[in-house]
Amino acid sequence: MRLIIKLWKLIPSLWWFVWGNILAVFIYDSKYLKGKYFRSKYFGIGAIGWKWVCINFPFQLFFRINSHVPWPVSPRVLIDNPESILFHPDDINNFQTGGNYFSAIHGAKIMIGHGTWIAPNVGLITSNHDLNNPEINLPGKDIILGEKCWIGMNAMILPGVTLGPNTVVGAGAVVTKSFPEGYCVVAGNPAKVIKRINDSTYFFEKKSDTTIK
């Protein structure tokens, strides 16, 4: 009886899995569909990544919202130059969060370390406008986020910023300079260190649940 109930609960997940695999062929690069959000103990059935494919696909293909992006992206996320955004497939969840802006322009890259979490309404911008003429963009500078960082809601990461591993950026912070040493909490405008993290092992020990409920 338990097996029957379990199989019954998997029916909606099977729908997402089958259609997700079919739709993904048309616009997505398969290398982005191999992370933890596309795996499960049922060979991928029940993995939430396939639901993201089905939900985002029509916006990207038919409504042309983020149509240039080769991985599933929420229509509430804005991405410039996806080819200059580097991340691990396990972290594709960061592109399902509403209000985020990833602007990798003017020859600069955005590099997101494995295990980093980005909250809603976060901006990562590699180029600013010229103070004397806002119609001109300044040369781009790379943004580098180390492994297992945590970027709080409404934070802004500005051009040239490097954050070391296990850096927490407080909600609403404006990060104008680098904190390459990592293992710290930064907050404020402009952001500054408000706390040092001594135990480098406590971050994100709990595994994320990547199955569809």
Short mmCIF file of C-alpha atoms in Angstrom, two decimals:
data_model
loop_
_atom_site.label_atom_id
_atom_site.label_comp_id
_atom_site.label_asym_id
_atom_site.label_seq_id
_atom_site.Cartn_x
_atom_site.Cartn_y
_atom_site.Cartn_z
CA MET A 1 0.00 0.00 0.00
CA ARG A 2 2.82 2.39 0.86
CA LEU A 3 4.43 1.69 -2.50
CA ILE A 4 1.18 2.49 -4.31
CA ILE A 5 0.82 5.78 -2.40
CA LYS A 6 4.42 6.70 -3.16
CA LEU A 7 3.98 5.94 -6.85
CA TRP A 8 0.74 7.95 -6.93
CA LYS A 9 2.53 10.96 -5.48
CA LEU A 10 5.18 10.67 -8.17
CA ILE A 11 2.69 11.08 -11.04
CA PRO A 12 2.82 14.92 -11.13
CA SER A 13 6.60 14.75 -10.81
CA LEU A 14 6.73 12.32 -13.73
CA TRP A 15 4.84 14.87 -15.83
CA TRP A 16 7.42 17.57 -15.05
CA PHE A 17 10.27 15.12 -15.71
CA VAL A 18 9.00 13.92 -19.11
CA TRP A 19 8.04 17.33 -20.45
CA GLY A 20 11.12 18.95 -18.93
CA ASN A 21 13.38 16.57 -20.84
CA ILE A 22 11.47 17.15 -24.07
CA LEU A 23 11.40 20.94 -23.85
CA ALA A 24 15.01 21.27 -22.71
CA VAL A 25 16.24 19.92 -26.04
CA PHE A 26 15.04 23.01 -27.89
CA ILE A 27 16.75 25.89 -26.07
CA TYR A 28 18.94 24.73 -23.17
CA ASP A 29 22.55 23.57 -23.03
CA SER A 30 22.57 20.11 -21.44
CA LYS A 31 25.63 20.92 -19.30
CA TYR A 32 23.43 23.12 -17.10
CA LEU A 33 20.91 20.32 -16.51
CA LYS A 34 23.25 17.93 -14.71
CA GLY A 35 23.40 19.50 -11.25
CA LYS A 36 21.77 18.36 -8.03
CA TYR A 37 18.44 19.99 -8.88
CA PHE A 38 18.03 17.56 -11.78
CA ARG A 39 18.90 14.41 -9.89
CA SER A 40 16.88 12.21 -7.55
CA LYS A 41 16.82 8.63 -6.30
CA TYR A 42 14.22 7.97 -9.01
CA PHE A 43 16.60 8.77 -11.89
CA GLY A 44 15.60 12.43 -11.92
CA ILE A 45 11.86 11.99 -11.42
CA GLY A 46 10.82 14.31 -8.62
CA ALA A 47 13.79 16.68 -9.08
CA ILE A 48 12.59 20.28 -9.00
CA GLY A 49 14.88 21.33 -11.84
CA TRP A 50 12.58 19.76 -14.43
CA LYS A 51 9.69 21.81 -13.07
CA TRP A 52 11.80 24.94 -13.50
CA VAL A 53 12.39 23.94 -17.13
CA CYS A 54 8.65 23.59 -17.80
CA ILE A 55 7.77 26.86 -16.06
CA ASN A 56 10.53 29.00 -17.59
CA PHE A 57 10.54 27.51 -21.09
CA PRO A 58 7.50 29.38 -22.51
CA PHE A 59 8.77 32.72 -21.23
CA GLN A 60 12.19 32.19 -22.76
CA LEU A 61 11.06 30.72 -26.09
CA PHE A 62 7.73 32.39 -26.86
CA PHE A 63 7.78 35.67 -24.88
CA ARG A 64 11.53 36.15 -25.52
CA ILE A 65 12.29 36.95 -21.88
CA ASN A 66 15.89 35.85 -21.28
CA SER A 67 15.70 34.03 -24.62
CA HIS A 68 19.48 34.41 -25.00
CA VAL A 69 20.20 32.44 -21.80
CA PRO A 70 21.05 28.72 -22.31
CA TRP A 71 19.71 27.57 -18.95
CA PRO A 72 16.31 27.84 -17.16
CA VAL A 73 15.80 31.38 -15.82
CA SER A 74 12.81 32.91 -14.09
CA PRO A 75 11.12 35.70 -16.09
CA ARG A 76 11.57 37.85 -12.97
CA VAL A 77 15.37 37.70 -13.35
CA LEU A 78 17.34 39.95 -15.71
CA ILE A 79 20.58 38.69 -17.26
CA ASP A 80 23.06 40.51 -19.49
CA ASN A 81 25.72 38.50 -21.35
CA PRO A 82 25.08 34.97 -20.00
CA GLU A 83 28.27 33.77 -21.69
CA SER A 84 30.20 35.88 -19.18
CA ILE A 85 28.46 34.40 -16.13
CA LEU A 86 30.26 31.37 -14.72
CA PHE A 87 28.69 29.07 -12.13
CA HIS A 88 28.40 25.42 -11.11
CA PRO A 89 25.25 23.61 -12.37
CA ASP A 90 24.42 22.83 -8.73
CA ASP A 91 23.75 26.54 -8.21
CA ILE A 92 21.18 27.06 -10.96
CA ASN A 93 18.66 27.77 -8.17
CA ASN A 94 20.09 31.30 -7.97
CA PHE A 95 18.43 32.06 -11.30
CA GLN A 96 14.95 31.11 -10.11
CA THR A 97 14.79 33.87 -7.49
CA GLY A 98 12.69 36.94 -8.29
CA GLY A 99 14.18 40.37 -8.89
CA ASN A 100 17.83 39.46 -9.35
CA TYR A 101 19.98 41.33 -11.88
CA PHE A 102 23.15 39.79 -13.31
CA SER A 103 24.93 42.33 -15.51
CA ALA A 104 28.22 41.00 -16.88
CA ILE A 105 29.00 43.70 -19.44
CA HIS A 106 31.87 45.55 -21.10
CA GLY A 107 34.27 42.62 -21.11
CA ALA A 108 33.85 41.65 -17.46
CA LYS A 109 32.70 38.38 -15.92
CA ILE A 110 30.58 37.34 -12.97
CA MET A 111 32.00 34.23 -11.30
CA ILE A 112 29.84 32.53 -8.67
CA GLY A 113 31.55 30.03 -6.38
CA HIS A 114 30.09 26.59 -5.80
CA GLY A 115 27.55 26.52 -2.98
CA THR A 116 26.86 30.25 -2.98
CA TRP A 117 23.28 31.38 -2.24
CA ILE A 118 21.80 34.57 -3.65
CA ALA A 119 18.60 35.96 -2.14
CA PRO A 120 15.89 37.90 -4.06
CA ASN A 121 16.41 41.41 -5.47
CA VAL A 122 20.20 41.18 -5.55
CA GLY A 123 22.19 43.10 -8.17
CA LEU A 124 25.62 42.10 -9.49
CA ILE A 125 26.88 44.82 -11.81
CA THR A 126 30.28 44.82 -13.54
CA SER A 127 30.13 48.32 -15.05
CA ASN A 128 28.93 51.71 -13.81
CA HIS A 129 28.00 54.85 -15.72
CA ASP A 130 30.51 57.65 -16.10
CA LEU A 131 29.87 60.34 -13.47
CA ASN A 132 30.39 63.09 -16.03
CA ASN A 133 28.28 61.48 -18.73
CA PRO A 134 25.77 58.80 -17.71
CA GLU A 135 25.33 57.82 -21.36
CA ILE A 136 28.81 56.27 -21.22
CA ASN A 137 29.60 53.05 -19.37
CA LEU A 138 32.96 52.64 -17.70
CA PRO A 139 35.13 49.60 -18.53
CA GLY A 140 33.83 46.47 -16.85
CA LYS A 141 35.51 44.84 -13.85
CA ASP A 142 35.02 41.20 -12.80
CA ILE A 143 32.86 40.24 -9.84
CA ILE A 144 34.07 37.11 -8.07
CA LEU A 145 32.08 35.36 -5.35
CA GLY A 146 33.93 32.63 -3.46
CA GLU A 147 32.49 29.28 -2.49
CA LYS A 148 29.61 29.12 0.00
CA CYS A 149 28.92 32.82 0.14
CA TRP A 150 25.49 34.08 1.16
CA ILE A 151 24.22 37.27 -0.46
CA GLY A 152 21.28 38.76 1.47
CA MET A 153 18.11 40.26 0.02
CA ASN A 154 18.37 43.64 -1.75
CA ALA A 155 22.18 43.64 -1.65
CA MET A 156 24.21 45.26 -4.41
CA ILE A 157 27.62 43.99 -5.56
CA LEU A 158 29.50 46.61 -7.58
CA PRO A 159 32.26 46.34 -10.24
CA GLY A 160 35.56 44.75 -9.29
CA VAL A 161 34.39 43.21 -6.01
CA THR A 162 35.91 39.91 -4.89
CA LEU A 163 34.41 38.07 -1.92
CA GLY A 164 36.36 35.24 -0.34
CA PRO A 165 34.74 31.93 0.65
CA ASN A 166 32.00 31.91 3.29
CA THR A 167 31.31 35.63 3.08
CA VAL A 168 27.86 36.74 4.24
CA VAL A 169 26.53 39.97 2.74
CA GLY A 170 23.80 41.51 4.89
CA ALA A 171 20.41 42.45 3.47
CA GLY A 172 20.46 45.80 1.70
CA ALA A 173 24.26 46.09 1.75
CA VAL A 174 26.11 47.94 -1.00
CA VAL A 175 29.46 46.23 -1.52
CA THR A 176 31.88 48.68 -3.09
CA LYS A 177 35.19 47.01 -2.22
CA SER A 178 36.59 43.49 -1.97
CA PHE A 179 36.79 41.20 1.07
CA PRO A 180 39.02 38.47 -0.38
CA GLU A 181 39.86 36.94 3.00
CA GLY A 182 36.30 35.60 3.34
CA TYR A 183 34.85 34.07 6.52
CA CYS A 184 33.16 37.29 7.53
CA VAL A 185 29.83 39.11 7.62
CA VAL A 186 29.71 42.45 5.79
CA ALA A 187 26.82 44.92 5.95
CA GLY A 188 25.95 48.56 5.44
CA ASN A 189 26.42 51.19 2.75
CA PRO A 190 29.23 51.04 1.93
CA ALA A 191 29.62 47.53 3.31
CA LYS A 192 32.18 46.85 6.03
CA VAL A 193 33.05 43.86 8.18
CA ILE A 194 30.78 43.56 11.20
CA LYS A 195 31.67 40.03 12.25
CA ARG A 196 34.38 37.45 11.70
CA ILE A 197 33.41 33.81 11.14
CA ASN A 198 35.84 31.57 12.94
CA ASP A 199 34.29 28.17 12.33
CA SER A 200 34.64 27.49 8.61
CA THR A 201 32.81 24.17 8.88
CA TYR A 202 29.34 25.25 10.00
CA PHE A 203 28.17 26.82 6.75
CA PHE A 204 25.42 25.01 4.86
CA GLU A 205 25.94 21.64 6.51
CA LYS A 206 22.26 20.84 6.01
CA LYS A 207 21.61 19.46 2.54
CA SER A 208 19.06 21.29 0.43
CA ASP A 209 15.83 19.52 -0.43
CA THR A 210 15.74 19.54 -4.24
CA THR A 211 12.66 17.38 -4.76
CA ILE A 212 9.21 18.57 -5.73
CA LYS A 213 6.71 18.71 -2.92
#
